Coordinates of C-alpha atoms and ligand atoms in Angstrom, one line a residue:
X29 CA -22.5 0.2 2.6
X30 CA -19.6 1.6 4.6
X31 CA -18.5 -1.8 5.7
X32 CA -18.3 -3.1 2.2
X33 CA -16.2 -0.3 0.7
X34 CA -14.2 0.9 3.6
X35 CA -11.8 -1.0 5.8
X36 CA -11.6 0.5 9.3
X37 CA -9.0 -1.0 11.6
X38 CA -8.7 0.6 15.0
X39 CA -5.6 -1.2 16.0
X40 CA -3.6 -2.4 13.0
X41 CA -1.0 -4.9 14.0
X42 CA 1.8 -4.3 11.4
X43 CA 5.2 -3.1 12.7
X44 CA 8.1 -1.5 10.9
X45 CA 10.0 -4.8 11.5
X46 CA 7.4 -6.5 9.3
X47 CA 8.6 -4.6 6.3
X48 CA 11.7 -5.7 4.3
X49 CA 14.0 -3.6 2.2
X50 CA 12.3 -0.3 2.1
X51 CA 14.5 1.7 4.5
X52 CA 14.6 5.0 2.6
X53 CA 10.9 4.9 1.9
X54 CA 10.0 4.1 5.4
X55 CA 12.2 6.9 6.7
X56 CA 10.3 9.3 4.4
X57 CA 6.9 8.0 5.4
X58 CA 7.8 8.4 9.1
X59 CA 9.1 11.9 8.6
X60 CA 6.0 13.0 6.6
X61 CA 3.2 11.1 8.4
X62 CA 4.4 10.0 11.8
X63 CA 6.4 13.0 12.9
X64 CA 3.6 15.6 12.3
X65 CA 1.2 13.4 14.3
X66 CA 3.7 12.7 17.2
X67 CA 5.5 16.1 17.3
X68 CA 3.2 18.7 15.8
X69 CA 4.9 21.3 17.9
X70 CA 8.2 20.8 16.0
X71 CA 6.6 22.0 12.8
X72 CA 5.1 25.0 14.5
X73 CA 8.5 25.9 16.0
X74 CA 10.4 25.6 12.8
X75 CA 7.5 27.4 11.0
X76 CA 6.9 25.0 8.1
X77 CA 3.8 23.0 7.2
X78 CA 4.2 19.2 6.9
X79 CA 3.2 17.8 3.5
X80 CA -0.5 17.6 3.1
X81 CA -0.7 14.2 1.4
X82 CA 1.8 11.5 0.6
X83 CA 1.6 9.5 -2.6
X84 CA 3.2 6.1 -2.8
X85 CA 3.8 4.8 -6.3
X86 CA 5.3 1.6 -7.7
X87 CA 4.4 -1.9 -9.0
X88 CA 1.7 -4.0 -7.2
X89 CA 2.6 -6.0 -4.1
X90 CA 5.6 -4.0 -3.0
X91 CA 4.5 -3.0 0.5
X92 CA 2.6 0.3 0.0
X93 CA -0.4 -0.8 2.1
X94 CA 1.9 -2.4 4.6
X95 CA 3.8 0.9 5.2
X96 CA 0.6 2.9 5.6
X97 CA -0.7 0.3 8.1
X98 CA 2.6 0.3 10.0
X99 CA 2.7 4.1 10.4
X100 CA -0.9 4.0 11.6
X101 CA 0.0 1.4 14.2
X102 CA 3.0 3.4 15.3
X103 CA 1.0 6.5 15.9
X104 CA -1.9 4.6 17.6
X105 CA -4.1 5.8 14.8
X106 CA -7.1 4.1 13.2
X107 CA -6.2 2.8 9.7
X108 CA -9.0 3.6 7.2
X109 CA -8.6 2.2 3.7
X110 CA -10.7 2.8 0.6
X111 CA -9.9 1.8 -3.0
X112 CA -10.3 4.6 -5.6
X113 CA -12.2 2.1 -7.8
X114 CA -14.9 2.0 -5.0
X115 CA -15.4 5.7 -5.4
X116 CA -16.3 5.4 -9.1
X117 CA -20.1 5.2 -9.3
X118 CA -22.8 5.5 -11.9
X119 CA -24.9 7.9 -10.0
X120 CA -24.2 11.5 -9.9
X121 CA -22.9 12.7 -6.6
X122 CA -22.4 9.2 -5.2
X123 CA -18.6 9.3 -5.3
X124 CA -18.5 12.7 -3.7
X125 CA -20.8 11.5 -1.0
X126 CA -18.6 8.5 -0.3
X127 CA -15.6 10.8 0.0
X128 CA -17.5 12.9 2.6
X129 CA -18.4 9.7 4.5
X130 CA -14.8 8.6 4.4
X131 CA -13.6 11.8 6.0
X132 CA -16.4 11.7 8.5
X133 CA -15.4 8.3 9.6
X134 CA -11.8 9.6 9.9
X135 CA -12.9 12.5 12.1
X136 CA -14.9 10.1 14.2
X137 CA -11.8 7.9 14.7
X138 CA -9.1 10.6 15.2
X139 CA -6.2 10.1 15.1
X140 CA -6.5 8.4 11.8
X141 CA -4.5 7.4 8.7
X142 CA -6.6 7.5 5.6
X143 CA -5.2 5.2 2.9
X144 CA -6.6 5.6 -0.6
X145 CA -5.4 2.8 -2.8
X146 CA -5.7 3.0 -6.7
X147 CA -6.0 6.8 -6.6
X148 CA -5.6 6.7 -10.4
X149 CA -9.2 5.5 -10.6
X150 CA -10.4 8.9 -9.7
X151 CA -7.3 11.0 -10.8
X152 CA -6.3 9.8 -14.3
X153 CA -5.4 12.1 -17.1
X154 CA -8.4 12.2 -19.4
X155 CA -8.6 12.4 -23.1
X156 CA -12.2 13.5 -23.1
X157 CA -13.5 15.1 -19.9
X158 CA -16.8 16.0 -21.5
X159 CA -18.5 12.6 -21.1
X160 CA -20.7 12.5 -18.1
X161 CA -19.0 9.5 -16.4
X162 CA -15.7 11.4 -16.5
X163 CA -17.4 14.5 -15.1
X164 CA -18.7 12.5 -12.2
X165 CA -15.2 11.0 -11.5
X166 CA -13.8 14.5 -11.6
X167 CA -16.3 15.8 -9.1
X168 CA -15.3 12.9 -6.8
X169 CA -11.7 14.0 -7.0
X170 CA -12.6 17.6 -6.4
X171 CA -14.4 16.5 -3.2
X172 CA -11.3 14.7 -2.1
X173 CA -9.1 17.8 -2.6
X174 CA -11.6 20.0 -0.8
X175 CA -11.7 17.6 2.1
X176 CA -7.9 17.8 2.2
X177 CA -8.0 21.6 2.2
X178 CA -10.5 21.5 5.0
X179 CA -8.2 20.4 7.8
X180 CA -5.0 21.5 9.5
X181 CA -1.9 19.8 8.2
X182 CA -0.7 19.4 11.8
X183 CA -3.9 17.7 12.7
X184 CA -4.7 14.2 13.6
X185 CA -5.7 12.9 10.2
X186 CA -3.1 12.1 7.6
X187 CA -3.7 11.0 4.1
X188 CA -1.7 8.5 2.1
X189 CA -2.6 7.6 -1.4
X190 CA -1.1 4.8 -3.6
X191 CA -1.0 4.0 -7.3
X192 CA 0.5 1.4 -9.6
X193 CA 0.1 3.8 -12.6
X194 CA 1.9 6.9 -11.7
X195 CA 2.3 7.8 -15.4
X196 CA -1.5 8.0 -15.8
X197 CA -2.1 10.5 -13.0
X198 CA -3.5 13.9 -13.5
X199 CA -0.7 16.2 -12.5
X200 CA -3.2 18.5 -10.8
X201 CA -3.3 16.3 -7.8
X202 CA 0.5 16.6 -7.3
X203 CA 0.4 20.4 -6.7
X204 CA 1.5 21.9 -3.5
X205 CA -1.0 21.4 -0.7
X206 CA -2.3 18.3 -2.4
X207 CA -0.3 15.0 -2.8
X208 CA 2.9 17.0 -2.6
X209 CA 5.2 14.3 -1.3
X210 CA 6.0 11.5 -3.8
X211 CA 7.6 8.3 -2.6
X212 CA 8.6 5.6 -5.1
X213 CA 8.2 2.1 -3.8
X214 CA 10.0 -0.3 -6.2
X215 CA 10.3 -4.1 -6.3
X216 CA 12.9 -5.3 -3.7
X217 CA 16.5 -5.8 -4.7
X218 CA 18.3 -9.0 -3.7
X219 CA 19.1 -7.8 -0.2
X220 CA 15.5 -6.7 0.3
X221 CA 14.2 -10.0 -0.9
X222 CA 16.4 -11.9 1.5
X223 CA 15.0 -9.7 4.3
X224 CA 11.4 -10.4 3.2
X225 CA 12.0 -14.1 3.1
X226 CA 13.2 -13.9 6.7
X227 CA 10.2 -11.9 7.8
X228 CA 7.7 -14.3 6.2
X229 CA 9.4 -17.4 7.5
X230 CA 9.7 -16.2 11.1
X231 CA 7.0 -18.6 12.3
X232 CA 7.8 -21.4 10.0
X233 CA 9.5 -24.6 11.0
X234 CA 12.5 -24.6 8.6
X235 CA 15.0 -27.3 7.8
X236 CA 18.6 -26.4 8.2
X237 CA 19.3 -26.5 4.4
X238 CA 17.0 -23.5 3.7
X239 CA 19.3 -20.8 2.2
X240 CA 17.7 -17.4 2.0
X241 CA 20.6 -15.8 0.2
X242 CA 20.2 -18.3 -2.6
X243 CA 16.4 -17.9 -2.7
X244 CA 16.9 -14.2 -2.9
X245 CA 19.3 -14.6 -5.8
X246 CA 16.9 -16.9 -7.7
X247 CA 13.9 -14.5 -7.4
X248 CA 14.9 -11.6 -9.5
X249 CA 12.0 -9.3 -10.4
X250 CA 9.7 -10.8 -7.8
X251 CA 7.7 -8.5 -5.6
X252 CA 7.4 -8.6 -1.8
X253 CA 3.9 -10.2 -2.3
X254 CA 5.5 -12.8 -4.6
X255 CA 8.1 -13.7 -1.9
X256 CA 5.3 -13.9 0.7
X257 CA 3.3 -16.2 -1.6
X258 CA 6.4 -18.5 -2.2
X259 CA 6.8 -18.9 1.6
X260 CA 3.2 -19.9 2.1
X261 CA 3.3 -22.2 -0.9
X262 CA 6.5 -23.9 0.4
X263 CA 4.6 -24.6 3.6
X264 CA 1.8 -26.2 1.6
X265 CA 4.3 -28.5 -0.2
X266 CA 5.5 -29.7 3.3
X267 CA 1.9 -30.2 4.4
X268 CA 1.0 -32.2 1.3
X269 CA 4.0 -34.4 2.0
X270 CA 3.0 -34.8 5.6
X271 CA 6.3 -33.3 6.8
X272 CA 6.7 -30.9 9.7
X273 CA 9.8 -29.2 8.4
X274 CA 10.0 -27.1 5.3
X275 CA 13.0 -27.8 3.1
X276 CA 14.9 -25.8 0.5
X277 CA 13.3 -28.1 -2.1
X278 CA 9.8 -26.9 -0.9
X279 CA 10.8 -23.3 -1.6
X280 CA 12.2 -24.2 -5.0
X281 CA 9.0 -26.1 -5.9
X282 CA 7.0 -23.1 -4.7
X283 CA 9.0 -20.7 -6.8
X284 CA 8.5 -23.0 -9.9
X285 CA 4.8 -23.1 -9.2
X286 CA 4.6 -19.4 -9.0
X287 CA 6.4 -19.0 -12.3
X288 CA 4.1 -21.5 -14.0
X289 CA 1.0 -19.7 -12.6
X290 CA 2.4 -16.4 -13.8
X291 CA 3.1 -17.8 -17.3
X292 CA -0.4 -19.3 -17.4
X293 CA -2.1 -16.1 -16.5
X294 CA 0.0 -14.2 -19.1
X295 CA -1.4 -16.4 -21.9
X296 CA -4.2 -14.8 -23.8
X297 CA -7.6 -16.3 -22.7
X298 CA -10.2 -17.1 -25.3
Ligands
LIG7 P1 -1.0 -3.1 -4.4 O1 -0.5 -2.0 -5.2 O2 -1.3 -4.3 -5.2 O3 -2.2 -2.6 -3.5 P2 0.9 -2.9 -2.2 O4 2.1 -2.3 -2.6 O5 -0.1 -2.1 -1.4 O6 0.2 -3.5 -3.4 P3 0.9 -4.7 0.0 O7 -0.5 -4.9 0.2 O8 1.6 -3.8 1.0 O9 1.2 -4.3 -1.4 O10 1.7 -6.1 0.0 C1 1.0 -7.3 -0.1 C2 1.6 -8.4 0.8 O11 2.9 -8.7 0.3 C3 1.8 -7.9 2.2 O12 0.7 -8.1 3.0 C4 3.0 -8.7 2.6 O13 2.7 -10.0 3.0 C5 3.8 -8.8 1.3 N1 4.8 -7.8 1.1 C6 4.9 -6.9 0.1 N2 6.0 -6.1 0.2 C7 6.6 -6.4 1.3 C8 7.8 -6.0 2.0 N3 8.5 -5.0 1.5 N4 8.1 -6.6 3.2 C9 7.4 -7.6 3.7 N5 6.3 -8.1 3.1 C10 5.9 -7.5 1.9

């Protein structure tokens, strides 16, 4: 069961140089997650507690998971990921048990970074908390908060949660001692997109006419994940054409394809 719902990566291989355009966010994550793991004494000396939990929020595909993985790699910590939706179960007590398992796995792998994606699945504002399903979800959240209370902030387990639906969150989880450090992770701006294009084409055999500044200018509103997908798709166009070099036209075709696919999936299905 564990293997299915939990991702445990003992040596994640993402570096800060793999993340484009999130300089401020990365600085905050390093200060709140990396520093307490690497220099716990500093917090003791100054006499403050580091934040208990960090919450990353923003649209899908902007690099939230990437940042959590990179900070785990940087601290030689095990990266443990679970999606909030996996914690929602029909059977009473099942979600809470999974939360206990999650933290047991973290303790077995210290130092560890626990990343809980889609935290909104277990921490949404509810209109009617009296239905039994909601009560079960609430118990799961209570278990998570109690696990967080149970260990030292300067310890070797750090918790990062993420959501695409910040507005839906139950404000109770944002109280001090809980997820008390919020970091917004937006879609990249033009400069960020250019950096992300460069990162994802590092190993690609590019023709000289490939112009990242122009591609960045033509990809307004695209996420980091979109940019990564455009790069892969550009490579596919070259392969289909039996060419070894990827040209600017391949990138433009890839962008066009992405836009068509997006339009198609936006159409109502019947
Ligand atoms: P979700 O909310 O959907 O879980 P996320 O914000 O966690 O999304 P990631 O899983 O970090 O998104 O990003 C998906 C992929 O998109 C990454 O593996 C990477 O290839 C690419 N990507 C996204 N953002 C960036 C970025 N800022 N720099 C480099 N690559 C990025």
